[in-house]
Short mmCIF file of C-alpha atoms in Angstrom, two decimals:
data_model
loop_
_atom_site.label_atom_id
_atom_site.label_comp_id
_atom_site.label_asym_id
_atom_site.label_seq_id
_atom_site.Cartn_x
_atom_site.Cartn_y
_atom_site.Cartn_z
CA MET A 1 -27.72 0.61 32.62
CA THR A 2 -28.98 3.73 34.31
CA THR A 3 -30.67 6.53 32.44
CA ASP A 4 -32.55 9.57 33.60
CA ILE A 5 -36.07 10.50 32.51
CA THR A 6 -34.86 12.06 29.23
CA GLY A 7 -33.21 8.78 28.16
CA THR A 8 -29.68 10.10 28.68
CA PRO A 9 -27.26 7.41 29.97
CA ASP A 10 -25.38 7.96 33.20
CA SER A 11 -21.60 8.49 33.11
CA ALA A 12 -20.72 4.79 33.41
CA GLU A 13 -23.07 3.82 30.59
CA ALA A 14 -21.82 6.69 28.43
CA ARG A 15 -18.21 5.57 28.99
CA ARG A 16 -19.14 1.98 28.03
CA LEU A 17 -20.86 3.20 24.86
CA LEU A 18 -17.88 5.38 23.92
CA ASP A 19 -15.47 2.49 24.51
CA ARG A 20 -17.61 0.26 22.29
CA ALA A 21 -17.73 2.90 19.55
CA ASP A 22 -13.95 3.31 19.74
CA ALA A 23 -13.43 -0.46 19.44
CA VAL A 24 -15.75 -0.66 16.42
CA GLY A 25 -13.95 2.28 14.79
CA ARG A 26 -10.54 0.64 15.29
CA SER A 27 -11.72 -2.66 13.82
CA VAL A 28 -13.17 -0.92 10.75
CA THR A 29 -9.97 1.06 10.18
CA SER A 30 -7.87 -2.07 10.63
CA ALA A 31 -9.94 -4.05 8.14
CA ALA A 32 -9.86 -1.20 5.62
CA SER A 33 -6.04 -1.06 5.64
CA TRP A 34 -5.45 -4.66 4.53
CA PRO A 35 -6.30 -4.09 0.85
CA ALA A 36 -3.80 -1.21 0.94
CA VAL A 37 -1.13 -3.46 2.46
CA ALA A 38 -1.78 -6.12 -0.18
CA PHE A 39 -1.59 -3.49 -2.92
CA LEU A 40 1.71 -2.09 -1.62
CA LEU A 41 3.30 -5.53 -1.34
CA GLY A 42 2.02 -6.59 -4.76
CA LEU A 43 3.26 -3.36 -6.32
CA GLY A 44 6.68 -3.85 -4.76
CA ALA A 45 6.89 -7.46 -5.90
CA ALA A 46 5.80 -6.70 -9.46
CA ALA A 47 8.08 -3.67 -9.81
CA SER A 48 11.02 -5.45 -8.21
CA MET A 49 10.78 -8.54 -10.37
CA GLY A 50 10.02 -6.49 -13.49
CA THR A 51 13.00 -4.25 -12.84
CA LEU A 52 15.28 -7.22 -12.32
CA ALA A 53 14.00 -8.92 -15.49
CA MET A 54 14.36 -5.75 -17.55
CA GLY A 55 17.85 -5.14 -16.18
CA LEU A 56 19.05 -8.58 -17.20
CA THR A 57 17.68 -8.64 -20.75
CA THR A 58 17.93 -6.84 -24.06
CA GLY A 59 15.88 -6.62 -27.23
CA THR A 60 12.58 -8.50 -27.38
CA ALA A 61 13.03 -10.08 -23.96
CA TYR A 62 13.32 -6.58 -22.45
CA PHE A 63 9.95 -5.60 -23.90
CA VAL A 64 8.36 -8.88 -22.78
CA ALA A 65 9.56 -8.18 -19.21
CA MET A 66 8.26 -4.62 -19.44
CA GLY A 67 4.90 -5.88 -20.74
CA GLY A 68 4.63 -8.36 -17.87
CA LEU A 69 5.41 -5.63 -15.37
CA LEU A 70 2.79 -3.31 -16.83
CA VAL A 71 0.14 -6.07 -16.89
CA TRP A 72 0.71 -6.90 -13.22
CA ILE A 73 0.63 -3.26 -12.19
CA ALA A 74 -2.63 -2.83 -14.14
CA VAL A 75 -4.12 -5.89 -12.39
CA LEU A 76 -3.15 -4.47 -9.00
CA VAL A 77 -4.54 -1.02 -9.76
CA VAL A 78 -7.85 -2.43 -11.06
CA ALA A 79 -8.21 -4.68 -8.00
CA PHE A 80 -7.43 -1.79 -5.68
CA VAL A 81 -9.91 0.51 -7.41
CA LEU A 82 -12.59 -2.17 -7.12
CA LEU A 83 -11.85 -2.38 -3.38
CA ARG A 84 -11.64 1.38 -2.93
CA ARG A 85 -14.68 1.64 -0.67
CA SER A 86 -13.06 -0.57 1.93
CA ALA A 87 -9.64 0.96 1.34
CA ARG A 88 -10.72 4.61 1.42
CA VAL A 89 -9.36 5.02 4.96
CA GLY A 90 -5.83 4.38 3.66
CA PHE A 91 -5.85 7.32 1.28
CA GLY A 92 -4.44 10.54 2.62
CA ARG A 93 -1.10 12.03 3.43
CA ARG A 94 0.49 8.62 4.00
CA TRP A 95 -0.51 7.54 0.47
CA MET A 96 1.06 10.58 -1.10
CA ALA A 97 4.27 9.80 0.80
CA TYR A 98 4.13 6.11 -0.23
CA LEU A 99 3.61 6.93 -3.89
CA ALA A 100 6.25 9.67 -3.91
CA ALA A 101 8.86 7.38 -2.32
CA PHE A 102 8.00 4.51 -4.65
CA PHE A 103 7.96 6.74 -7.75
CA ALA A 104 11.35 8.27 -6.90
CA CYS A 105 12.89 4.83 -6.50
CA TYR A 106 11.17 3.58 -9.65
CA VAL A 107 12.55 6.46 -11.73
CA GLY A 108 16.02 5.58 -10.48
CA ALA A 109 15.44 1.92 -11.29
CA MET A 110 14.28 2.71 -14.80
CA LEU A 111 17.34 4.87 -15.39
CA VAL A 112 19.61 2.04 -14.28
CA VAL A 113 17.90 -0.65 -16.37
CA GLY A 114 17.40 1.67 -19.33
CA PHE A 115 21.09 2.40 -19.60
CA SER A 116 22.32 -1.06 -18.62
CA GLN A 117 21.32 -2.84 -21.83
CA GLY A 118 21.30 -6.10 -19.86
CA GLN A 119 24.86 -5.59 -18.65
CA ASP A 120 24.50 -4.05 -15.16
CA VAL A 121 23.45 -7.11 -13.14
CA VAL A 122 24.50 -5.61 -9.80
CA GLY A 123 22.81 -2.26 -10.42
CA SER A 124 19.59 -3.94 -11.57
CA ALA A 125 19.58 -6.25 -8.55
CA VAL A 126 20.23 -3.35 -6.17
CA MET A 127 17.43 -1.24 -7.66
CA ALA A 128 15.04 -4.21 -7.55
CA ALA A 129 15.91 -4.68 -3.87
CA VAL A 130 15.40 -0.95 -3.19
CA LEU A 131 11.94 -1.07 -4.78
CA LEU A 132 11.03 -4.10 -2.72
CA ALA A 133 12.39 -2.54 0.49
CA VAL A 134 10.46 0.70 -0.07
CA SER A 135 7.18 -1.12 -0.71
CA VAL A 136 7.65 -3.39 2.33
CA ALA A 137 8.48 -0.35 4.49
CA CYS A 138 5.34 1.43 3.29
CA ALA A 139 3.25 -1.69 3.94
CA ALA A 140 4.76 -1.96 7.43
CA VAL A 141 3.76 1.63 8.18
CA GLU A 142 0.24 0.88 6.95
CA VAL A 143 0.06 -2.23 9.18
CA ARG A 144 1.25 -0.19 12.17
CA GLU A 145 -1.37 2.49 11.44
CA ALA A 146 -4.07 -0.19 11.08
CA ARG A 147 -3.33 -1.47 14.58
CA ARG A 148 -3.85 1.92 16.20
#
């Protein structure tokens, strides 16, 4: 390490320090994205299975499936909020896009299962698969961004 009288590092030392800072920044961002990935995958799994269950049932069983879906989504949201300090990096424009895509698909899924009365097995299965695919795609984007 070479520094001048004022304590300023030479160009090689400055480059090494900048490289180290960049590596630390990447590792922090990468670690912060994993709670977001887990949340997205959990949300997709809960919504997909809940949608499928609601689309295949009627009456009391429909409301039990809906209750189970809402409980799991609440568990995921509470866990994510508790981890929000480490996950703060994930919030931004990407999150608005994730939530908008998921919400649009979820509205479509609820329309299908709401009108199916347990009779539209194919439609319910397709909408459950769409919800799962959207959440996995969003999680994949978050993983890719975490590796940058």
